[in-house]
JSON list of C-alpha atoms in Angstrom, two decimals:
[
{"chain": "A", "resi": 278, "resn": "UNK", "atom": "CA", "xyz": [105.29, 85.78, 116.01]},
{"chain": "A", "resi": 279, "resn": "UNK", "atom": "CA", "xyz": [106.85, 88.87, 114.24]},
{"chain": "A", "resi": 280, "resn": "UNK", "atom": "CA", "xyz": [106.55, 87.46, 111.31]},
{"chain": "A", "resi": 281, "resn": "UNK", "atom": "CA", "xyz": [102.20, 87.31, 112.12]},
{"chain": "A", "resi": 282, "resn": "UNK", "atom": "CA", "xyz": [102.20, 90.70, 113.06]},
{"chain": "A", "resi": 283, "resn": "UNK", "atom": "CA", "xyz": [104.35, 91.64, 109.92]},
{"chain": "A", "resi": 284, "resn": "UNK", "atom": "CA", "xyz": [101.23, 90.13, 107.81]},
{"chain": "A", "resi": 285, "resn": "UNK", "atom": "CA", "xyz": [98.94, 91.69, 109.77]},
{"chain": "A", "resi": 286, "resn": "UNK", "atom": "CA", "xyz": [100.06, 95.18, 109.00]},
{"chain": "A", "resi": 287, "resn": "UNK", "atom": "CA", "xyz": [100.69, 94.64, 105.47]},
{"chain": "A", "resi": 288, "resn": "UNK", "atom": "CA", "xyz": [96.91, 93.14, 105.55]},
{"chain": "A", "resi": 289, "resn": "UNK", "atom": "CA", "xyz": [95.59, 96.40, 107.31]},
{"chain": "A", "resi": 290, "resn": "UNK", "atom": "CA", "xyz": [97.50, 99.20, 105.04]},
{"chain": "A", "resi": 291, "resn": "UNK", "atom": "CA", "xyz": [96.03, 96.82, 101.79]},
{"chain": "A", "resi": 292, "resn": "UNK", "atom": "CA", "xyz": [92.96, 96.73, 102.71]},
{"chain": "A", "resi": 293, "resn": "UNK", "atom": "CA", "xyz": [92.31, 100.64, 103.61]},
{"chain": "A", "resi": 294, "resn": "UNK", "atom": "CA", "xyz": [94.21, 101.28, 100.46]},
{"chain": "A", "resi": 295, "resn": "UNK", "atom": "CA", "xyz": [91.87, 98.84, 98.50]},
{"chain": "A", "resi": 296, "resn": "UNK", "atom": "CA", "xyz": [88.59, 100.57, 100.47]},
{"chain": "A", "resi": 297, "resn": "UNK", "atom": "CA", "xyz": [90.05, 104.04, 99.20]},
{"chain": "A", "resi": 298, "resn": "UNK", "atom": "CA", "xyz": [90.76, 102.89, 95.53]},
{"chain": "A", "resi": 299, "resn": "UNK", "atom": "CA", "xyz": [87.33, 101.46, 95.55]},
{"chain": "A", "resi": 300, "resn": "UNK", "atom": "CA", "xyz": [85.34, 104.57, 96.86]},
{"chain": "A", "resi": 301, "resn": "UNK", "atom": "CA", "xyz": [87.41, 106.78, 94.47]},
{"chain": "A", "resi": 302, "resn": "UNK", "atom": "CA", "xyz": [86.17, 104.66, 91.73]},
{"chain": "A", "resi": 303, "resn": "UNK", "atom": "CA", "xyz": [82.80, 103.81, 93.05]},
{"chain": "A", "resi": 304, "resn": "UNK", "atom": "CA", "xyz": [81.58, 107.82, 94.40]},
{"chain": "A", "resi": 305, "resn": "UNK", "atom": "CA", "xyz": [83.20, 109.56, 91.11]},
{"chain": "A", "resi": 306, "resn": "UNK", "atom": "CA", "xyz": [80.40, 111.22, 88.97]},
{"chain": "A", "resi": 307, "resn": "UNK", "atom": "CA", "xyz": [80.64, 114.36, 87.04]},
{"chain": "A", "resi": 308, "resn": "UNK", "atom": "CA", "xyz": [78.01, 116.59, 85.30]},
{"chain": "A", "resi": 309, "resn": "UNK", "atom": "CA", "xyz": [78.59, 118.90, 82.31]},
{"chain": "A", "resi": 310, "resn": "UNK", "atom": "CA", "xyz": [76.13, 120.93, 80.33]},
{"chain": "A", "resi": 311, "resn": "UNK", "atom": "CA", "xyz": [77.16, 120.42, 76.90]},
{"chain": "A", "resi": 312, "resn": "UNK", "atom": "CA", "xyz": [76.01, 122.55, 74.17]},
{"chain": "A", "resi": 313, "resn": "UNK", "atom": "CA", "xyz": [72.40, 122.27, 75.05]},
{"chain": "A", "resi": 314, "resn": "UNK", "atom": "CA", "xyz": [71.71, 118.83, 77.70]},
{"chain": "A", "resi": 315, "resn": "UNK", "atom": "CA", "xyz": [73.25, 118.05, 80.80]},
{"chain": "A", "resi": 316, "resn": "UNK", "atom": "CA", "xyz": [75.74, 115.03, 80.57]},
{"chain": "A", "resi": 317, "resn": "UNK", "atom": "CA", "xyz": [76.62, 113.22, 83.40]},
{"chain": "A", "resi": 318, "resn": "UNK", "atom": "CA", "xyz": [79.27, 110.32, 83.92]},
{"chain": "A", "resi": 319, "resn": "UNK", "atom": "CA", "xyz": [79.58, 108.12, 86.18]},
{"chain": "A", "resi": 320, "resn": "UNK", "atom": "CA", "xyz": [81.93, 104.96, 86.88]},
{"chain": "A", "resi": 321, "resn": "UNK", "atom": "CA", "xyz": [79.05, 102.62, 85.44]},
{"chain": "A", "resi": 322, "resn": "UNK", "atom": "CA", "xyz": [79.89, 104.15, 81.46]},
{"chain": "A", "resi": 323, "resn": "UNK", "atom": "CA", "xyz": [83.23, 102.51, 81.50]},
{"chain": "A", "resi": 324, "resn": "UNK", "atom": "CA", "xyz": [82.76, 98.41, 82.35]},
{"chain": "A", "resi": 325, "resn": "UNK", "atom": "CA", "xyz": [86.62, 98.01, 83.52]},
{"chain": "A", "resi": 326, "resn": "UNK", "atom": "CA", "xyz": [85.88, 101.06, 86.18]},
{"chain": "A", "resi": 327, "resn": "UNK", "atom": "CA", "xyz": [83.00, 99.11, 87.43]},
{"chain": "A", "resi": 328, "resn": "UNK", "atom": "CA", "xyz": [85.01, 95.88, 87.53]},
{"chain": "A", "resi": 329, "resn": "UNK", "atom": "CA", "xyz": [87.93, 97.63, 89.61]},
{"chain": "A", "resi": 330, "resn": "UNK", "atom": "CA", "xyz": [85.53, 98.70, 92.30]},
{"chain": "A", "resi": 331, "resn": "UNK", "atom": "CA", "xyz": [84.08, 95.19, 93.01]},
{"chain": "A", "resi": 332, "resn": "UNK", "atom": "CA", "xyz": [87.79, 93.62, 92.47]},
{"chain": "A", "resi": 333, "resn": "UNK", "atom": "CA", "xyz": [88.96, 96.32, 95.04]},
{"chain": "A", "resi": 334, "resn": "UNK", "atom": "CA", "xyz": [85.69, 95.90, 97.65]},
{"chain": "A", "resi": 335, "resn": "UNK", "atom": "CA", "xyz": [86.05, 92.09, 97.36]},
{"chain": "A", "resi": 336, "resn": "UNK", "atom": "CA", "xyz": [89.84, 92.42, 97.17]},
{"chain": "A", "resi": 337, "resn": "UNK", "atom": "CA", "xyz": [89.27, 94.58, 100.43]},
{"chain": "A", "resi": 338, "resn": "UNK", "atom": "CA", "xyz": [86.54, 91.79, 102.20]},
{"chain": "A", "resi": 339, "resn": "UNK", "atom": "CA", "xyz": [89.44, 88.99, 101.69]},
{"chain": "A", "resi": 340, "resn": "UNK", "atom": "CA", "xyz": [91.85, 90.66, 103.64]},
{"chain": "A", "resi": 341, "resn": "UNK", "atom": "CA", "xyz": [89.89, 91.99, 106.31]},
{"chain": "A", "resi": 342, "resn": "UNK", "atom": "CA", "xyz": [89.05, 88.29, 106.76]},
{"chain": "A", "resi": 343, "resn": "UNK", "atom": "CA", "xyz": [92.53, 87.15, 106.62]},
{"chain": "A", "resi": 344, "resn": "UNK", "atom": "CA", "xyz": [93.39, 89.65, 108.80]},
{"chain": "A", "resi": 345, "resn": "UNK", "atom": "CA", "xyz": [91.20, 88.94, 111.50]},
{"chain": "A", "resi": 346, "resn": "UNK", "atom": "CA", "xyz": [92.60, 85.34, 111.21]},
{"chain": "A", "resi": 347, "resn": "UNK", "atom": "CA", "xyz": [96.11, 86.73, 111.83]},
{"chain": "A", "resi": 348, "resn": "UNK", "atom": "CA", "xyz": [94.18, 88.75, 114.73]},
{"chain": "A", "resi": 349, "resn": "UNK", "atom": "CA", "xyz": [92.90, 85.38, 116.40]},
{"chain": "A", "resi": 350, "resn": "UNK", "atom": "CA", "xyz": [96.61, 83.56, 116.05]},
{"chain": "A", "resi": 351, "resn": "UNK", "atom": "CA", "xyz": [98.41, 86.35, 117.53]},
{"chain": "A", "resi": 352, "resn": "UNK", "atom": "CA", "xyz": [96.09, 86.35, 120.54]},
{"chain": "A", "resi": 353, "resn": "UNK", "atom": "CA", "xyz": [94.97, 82.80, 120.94]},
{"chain": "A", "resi": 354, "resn": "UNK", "atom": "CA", "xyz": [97.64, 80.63, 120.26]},
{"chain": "A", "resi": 355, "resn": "UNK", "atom": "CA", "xyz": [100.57, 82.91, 120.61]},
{"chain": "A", "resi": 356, "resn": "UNK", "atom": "CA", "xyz": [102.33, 81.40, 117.60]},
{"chain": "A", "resi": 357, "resn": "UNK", "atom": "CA", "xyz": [102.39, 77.97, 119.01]},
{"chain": "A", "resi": 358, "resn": "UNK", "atom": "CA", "xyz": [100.28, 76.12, 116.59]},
{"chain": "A", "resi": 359, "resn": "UNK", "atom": "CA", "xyz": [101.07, 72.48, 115.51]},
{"chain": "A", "resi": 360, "resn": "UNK", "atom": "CA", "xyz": [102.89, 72.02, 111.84]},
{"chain": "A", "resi": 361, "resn": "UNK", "atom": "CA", "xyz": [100.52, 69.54, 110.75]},
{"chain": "A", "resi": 362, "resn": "UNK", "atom": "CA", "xyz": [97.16, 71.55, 111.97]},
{"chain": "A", "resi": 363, "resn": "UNK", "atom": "CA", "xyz": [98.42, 74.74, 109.72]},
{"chain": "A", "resi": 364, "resn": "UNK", "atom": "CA", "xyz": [100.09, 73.34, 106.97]},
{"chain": "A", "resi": 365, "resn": "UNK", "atom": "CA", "xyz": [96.67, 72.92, 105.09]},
{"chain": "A", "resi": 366, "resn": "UNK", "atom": "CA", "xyz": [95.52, 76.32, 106.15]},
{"chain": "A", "resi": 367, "resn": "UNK", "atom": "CA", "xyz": [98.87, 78.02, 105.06]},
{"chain": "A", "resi": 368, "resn": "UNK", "atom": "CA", "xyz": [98.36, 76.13, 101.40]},
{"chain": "A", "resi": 369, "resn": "UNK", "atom": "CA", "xyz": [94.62, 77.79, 101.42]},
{"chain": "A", "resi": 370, "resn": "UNK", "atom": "CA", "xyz": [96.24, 81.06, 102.63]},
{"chain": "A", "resi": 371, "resn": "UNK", "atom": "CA", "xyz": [99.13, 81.18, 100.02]},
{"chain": "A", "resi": 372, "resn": "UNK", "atom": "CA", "xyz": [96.73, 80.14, 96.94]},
{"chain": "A", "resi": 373, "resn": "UNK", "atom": "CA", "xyz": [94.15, 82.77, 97.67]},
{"chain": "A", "resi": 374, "resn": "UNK", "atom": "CA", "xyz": [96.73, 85.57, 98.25]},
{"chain": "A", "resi": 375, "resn": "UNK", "atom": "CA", "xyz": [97.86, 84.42, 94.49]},
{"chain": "A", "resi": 376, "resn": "UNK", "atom": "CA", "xyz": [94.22, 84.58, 93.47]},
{"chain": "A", "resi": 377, "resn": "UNK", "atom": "CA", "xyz": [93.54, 87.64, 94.80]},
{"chain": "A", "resi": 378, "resn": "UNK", "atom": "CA", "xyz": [96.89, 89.69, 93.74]},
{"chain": "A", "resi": 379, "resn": "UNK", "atom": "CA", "xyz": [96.10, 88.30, 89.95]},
{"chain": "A", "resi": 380, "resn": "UNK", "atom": "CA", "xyz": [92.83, 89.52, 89.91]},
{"chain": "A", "resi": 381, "resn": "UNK", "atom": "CA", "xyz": [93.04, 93.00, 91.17]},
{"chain": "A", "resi": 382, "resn": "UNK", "atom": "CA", "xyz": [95.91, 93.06, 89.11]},
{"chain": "A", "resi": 383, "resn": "UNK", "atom": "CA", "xyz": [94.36, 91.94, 86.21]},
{"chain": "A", "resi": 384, "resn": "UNK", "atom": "CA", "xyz": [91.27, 94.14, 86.85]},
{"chain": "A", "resi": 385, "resn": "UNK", "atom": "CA", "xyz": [93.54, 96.88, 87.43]},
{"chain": "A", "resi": 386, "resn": "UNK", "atom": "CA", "xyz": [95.24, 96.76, 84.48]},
{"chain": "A", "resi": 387, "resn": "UNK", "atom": "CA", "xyz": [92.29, 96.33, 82.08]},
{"chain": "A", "resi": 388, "resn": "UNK", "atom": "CA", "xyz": [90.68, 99.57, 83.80]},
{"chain": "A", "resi": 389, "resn": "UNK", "atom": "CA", "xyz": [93.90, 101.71, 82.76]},
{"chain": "A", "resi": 390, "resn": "UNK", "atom": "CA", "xyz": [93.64, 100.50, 79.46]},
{"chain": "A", "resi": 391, "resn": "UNK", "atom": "CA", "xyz": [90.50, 101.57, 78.80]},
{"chain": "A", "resi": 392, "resn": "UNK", "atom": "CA", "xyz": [91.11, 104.97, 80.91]},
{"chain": "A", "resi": 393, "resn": "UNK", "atom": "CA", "xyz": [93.70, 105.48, 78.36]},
{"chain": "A", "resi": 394, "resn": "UNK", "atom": "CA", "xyz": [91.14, 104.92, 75.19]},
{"chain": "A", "resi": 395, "resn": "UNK", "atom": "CA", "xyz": [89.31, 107.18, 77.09]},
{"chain": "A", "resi": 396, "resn": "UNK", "atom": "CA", "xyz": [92.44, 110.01, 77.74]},
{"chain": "A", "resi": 397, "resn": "UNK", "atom": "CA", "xyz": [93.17, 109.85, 74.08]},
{"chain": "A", "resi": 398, "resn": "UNK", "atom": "CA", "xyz": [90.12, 108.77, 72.34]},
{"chain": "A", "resi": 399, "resn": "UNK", "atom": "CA", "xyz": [89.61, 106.72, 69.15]},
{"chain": "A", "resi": 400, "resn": "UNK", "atom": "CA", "xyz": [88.54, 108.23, 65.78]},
{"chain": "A", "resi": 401, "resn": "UNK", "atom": "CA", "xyz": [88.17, 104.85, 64.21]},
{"chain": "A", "resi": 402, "resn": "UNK", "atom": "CA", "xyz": [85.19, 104.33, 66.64]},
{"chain": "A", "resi": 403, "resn": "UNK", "atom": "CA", "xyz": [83.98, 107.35, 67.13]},
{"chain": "A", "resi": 404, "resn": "UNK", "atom": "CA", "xyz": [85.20, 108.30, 70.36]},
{"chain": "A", "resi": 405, "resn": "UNK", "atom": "CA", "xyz": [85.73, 111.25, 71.58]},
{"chain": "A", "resi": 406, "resn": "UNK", "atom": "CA", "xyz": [87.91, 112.27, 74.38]},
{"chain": "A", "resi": 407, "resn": "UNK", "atom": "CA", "xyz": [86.15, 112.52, 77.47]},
{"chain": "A", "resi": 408, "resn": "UNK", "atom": "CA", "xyz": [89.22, 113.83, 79.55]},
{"chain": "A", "resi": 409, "resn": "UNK", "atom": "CA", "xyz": [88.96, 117.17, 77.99]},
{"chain": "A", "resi": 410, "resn": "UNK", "atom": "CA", "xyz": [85.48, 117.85, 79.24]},
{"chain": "A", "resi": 411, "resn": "UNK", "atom": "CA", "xyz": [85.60, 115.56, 82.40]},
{"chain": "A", "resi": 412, "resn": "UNK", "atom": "CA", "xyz": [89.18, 116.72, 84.38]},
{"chain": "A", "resi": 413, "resn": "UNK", "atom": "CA", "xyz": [88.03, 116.30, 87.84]},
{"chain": "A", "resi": 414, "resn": "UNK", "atom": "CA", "xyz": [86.44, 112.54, 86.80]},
{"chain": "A", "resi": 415, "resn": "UNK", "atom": "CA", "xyz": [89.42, 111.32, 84.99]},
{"chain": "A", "resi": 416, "resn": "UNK", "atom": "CA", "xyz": [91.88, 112.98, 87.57]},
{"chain": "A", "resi": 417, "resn": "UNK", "atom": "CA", "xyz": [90.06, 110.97, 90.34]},
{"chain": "A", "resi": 418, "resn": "UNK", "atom": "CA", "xyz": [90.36, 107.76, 88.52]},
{"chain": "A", "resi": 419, "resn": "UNK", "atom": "CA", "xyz": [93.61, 107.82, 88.14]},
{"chain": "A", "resi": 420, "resn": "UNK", "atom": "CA", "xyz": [94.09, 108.58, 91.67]},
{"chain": "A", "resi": 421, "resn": "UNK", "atom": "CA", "xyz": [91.72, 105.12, 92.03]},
{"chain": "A", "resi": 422, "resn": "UNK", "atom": "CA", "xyz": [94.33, 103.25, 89.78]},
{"chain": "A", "resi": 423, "resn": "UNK", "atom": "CA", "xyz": [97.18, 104.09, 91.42]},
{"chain": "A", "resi": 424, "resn": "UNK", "atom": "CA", "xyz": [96.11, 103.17, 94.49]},
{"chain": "A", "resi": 425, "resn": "UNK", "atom": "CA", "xyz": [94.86, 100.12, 93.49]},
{"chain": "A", "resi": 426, "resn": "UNK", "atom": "CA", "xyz": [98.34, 99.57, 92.04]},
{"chain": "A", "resi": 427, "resn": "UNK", "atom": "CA", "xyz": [99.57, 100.65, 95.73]},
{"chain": "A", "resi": 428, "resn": "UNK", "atom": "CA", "xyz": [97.12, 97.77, 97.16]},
{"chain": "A", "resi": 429, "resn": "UNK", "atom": "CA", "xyz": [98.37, 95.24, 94.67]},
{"chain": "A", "resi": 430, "resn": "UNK", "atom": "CA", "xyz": [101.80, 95.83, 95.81]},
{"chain": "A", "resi": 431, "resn": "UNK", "atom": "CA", "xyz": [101.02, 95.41, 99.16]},
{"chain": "A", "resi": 432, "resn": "UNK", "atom": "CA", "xyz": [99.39, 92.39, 98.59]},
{"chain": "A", "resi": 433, "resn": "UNK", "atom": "CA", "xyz": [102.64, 91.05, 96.13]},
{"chain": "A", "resi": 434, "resn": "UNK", "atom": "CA", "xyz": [104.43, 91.62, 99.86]},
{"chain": "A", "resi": 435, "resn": "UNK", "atom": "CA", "xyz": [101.68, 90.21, 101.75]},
{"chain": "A", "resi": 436, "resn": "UNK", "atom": "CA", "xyz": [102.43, 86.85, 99.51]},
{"chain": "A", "resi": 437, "resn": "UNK", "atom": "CA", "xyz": [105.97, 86.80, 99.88]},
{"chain": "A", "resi": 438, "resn": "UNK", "atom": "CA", "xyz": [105.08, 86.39, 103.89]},
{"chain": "A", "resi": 439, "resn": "UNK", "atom": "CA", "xyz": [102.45, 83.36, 103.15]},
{"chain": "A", "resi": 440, "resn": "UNK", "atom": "CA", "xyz": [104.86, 82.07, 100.96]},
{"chain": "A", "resi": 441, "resn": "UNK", "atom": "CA", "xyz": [107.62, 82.07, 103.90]},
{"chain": "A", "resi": 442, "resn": "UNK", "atom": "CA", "xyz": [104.67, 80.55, 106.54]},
{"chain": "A", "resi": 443, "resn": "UNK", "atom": "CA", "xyz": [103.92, 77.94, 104.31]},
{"chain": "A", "resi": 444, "resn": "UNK", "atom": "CA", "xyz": [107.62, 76.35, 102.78]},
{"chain": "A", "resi": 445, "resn": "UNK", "atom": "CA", "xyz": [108.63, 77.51, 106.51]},
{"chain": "A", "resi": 446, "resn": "UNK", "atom": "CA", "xyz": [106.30, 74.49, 107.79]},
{"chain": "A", "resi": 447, "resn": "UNK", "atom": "CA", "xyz": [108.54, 71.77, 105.84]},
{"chain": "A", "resi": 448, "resn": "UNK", "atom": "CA", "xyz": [111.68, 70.51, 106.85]},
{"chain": "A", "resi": 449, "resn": "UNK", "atom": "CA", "xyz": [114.69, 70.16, 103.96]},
{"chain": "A", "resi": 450, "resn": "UNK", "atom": "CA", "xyz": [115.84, 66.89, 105.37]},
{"chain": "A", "resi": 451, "resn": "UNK", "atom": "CA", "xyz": [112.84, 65.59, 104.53]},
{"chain": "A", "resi": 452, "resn": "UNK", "atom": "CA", "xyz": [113.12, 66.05, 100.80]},
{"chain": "A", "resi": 453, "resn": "UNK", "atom": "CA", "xyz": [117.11, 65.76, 100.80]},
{"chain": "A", "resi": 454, "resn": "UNK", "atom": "CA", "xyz": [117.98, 62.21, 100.50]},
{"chain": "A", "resi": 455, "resn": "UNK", "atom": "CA", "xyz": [121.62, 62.14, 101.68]},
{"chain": "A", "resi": 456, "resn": "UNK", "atom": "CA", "xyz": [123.32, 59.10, 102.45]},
{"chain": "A", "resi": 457, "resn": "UNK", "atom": "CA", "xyz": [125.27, 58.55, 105.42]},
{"chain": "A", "resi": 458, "resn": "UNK", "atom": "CA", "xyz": [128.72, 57.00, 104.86]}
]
């Protein structure tokens, strides 16, 4: 039982964390007048940003699910659920926490790298650095990354619990043939 409410916190602080790294991401837009037009950027002129803030809503939508399953056990069943009714449910719970840390990770990950093409720009390409016109914008994505970071830690934790409720459901003996002499 403390084990369900355990998950259930971790579930809550990664998904308001996820909601927060995906409005930082999603609402950041900054205008500069630039020699002689206005400029504005947005989170749609980098593809990875726009990737982390549907990773991190969907990322978010999972666990608010999941979490109002953990909701339901905790006050329906008390904990007292069958071994063979959740074992199946526990496998579909432990493979889409996998899923979901990869992803966001992933997605993470691939929007830093490009923040950092963007940080330092590219001369081979033509690219100039953007972070030395745009502080506010690049300051608030990287306070989007590292939150998402924050989130995908949370949900690395949030794992390690459905990976205890699931191998928690099968017995040792079962799989231990020892001989009685």
């Amino acid at each position: 039982m403390d084990i369900l409410k355990t998950e259930a916190f971790l579930r809550l602080c990664a998904t308001l964390v996820f909601v927060l790294a995906a409005c930082l991401d999603r609402f950041d837009n900054q205008t500069k007048f630039i020699i002689f037009f206005e400029r504005k950027i947005t989170f749609k002129d980098l593809k990875a940003l726009q990737a982390l803030a549907y990773a991190a809503f969907g990322a978010a939508g999972y666990n608010l699910l999941q979490l109002s399953r953990c909701i339901f056990f905790i006050s329906c069943f008390h904990g007292n659920l069958s071994k063979r009714s959740y074992r199946y449910l526990a496998w579909v719970c432990y493979l889409l926490d996998q899923v979901v840390v990869y992803l966001t990770f992933a997605t993470n990950s691939a929007a830093i790298e490009q923040s950092m093409l963007v940080v330092t720009g590219m001369k081979e390409f033509q690219w100039t650095k953007w972070c030395n016109k745009y502080t506010r914008f690049c300051f608030q994505i990287g306070g989007a990354i590292f939150c998402c970071y924050v989130a995908c830690c949370l949900m690395a934790f949030t794992t390690f619990v459905s990976a205890f409720n699931l191998f928690r459901l099968y017995s040792p003996k079962k799989f231990l043939r020892v001989k009685n002499t």
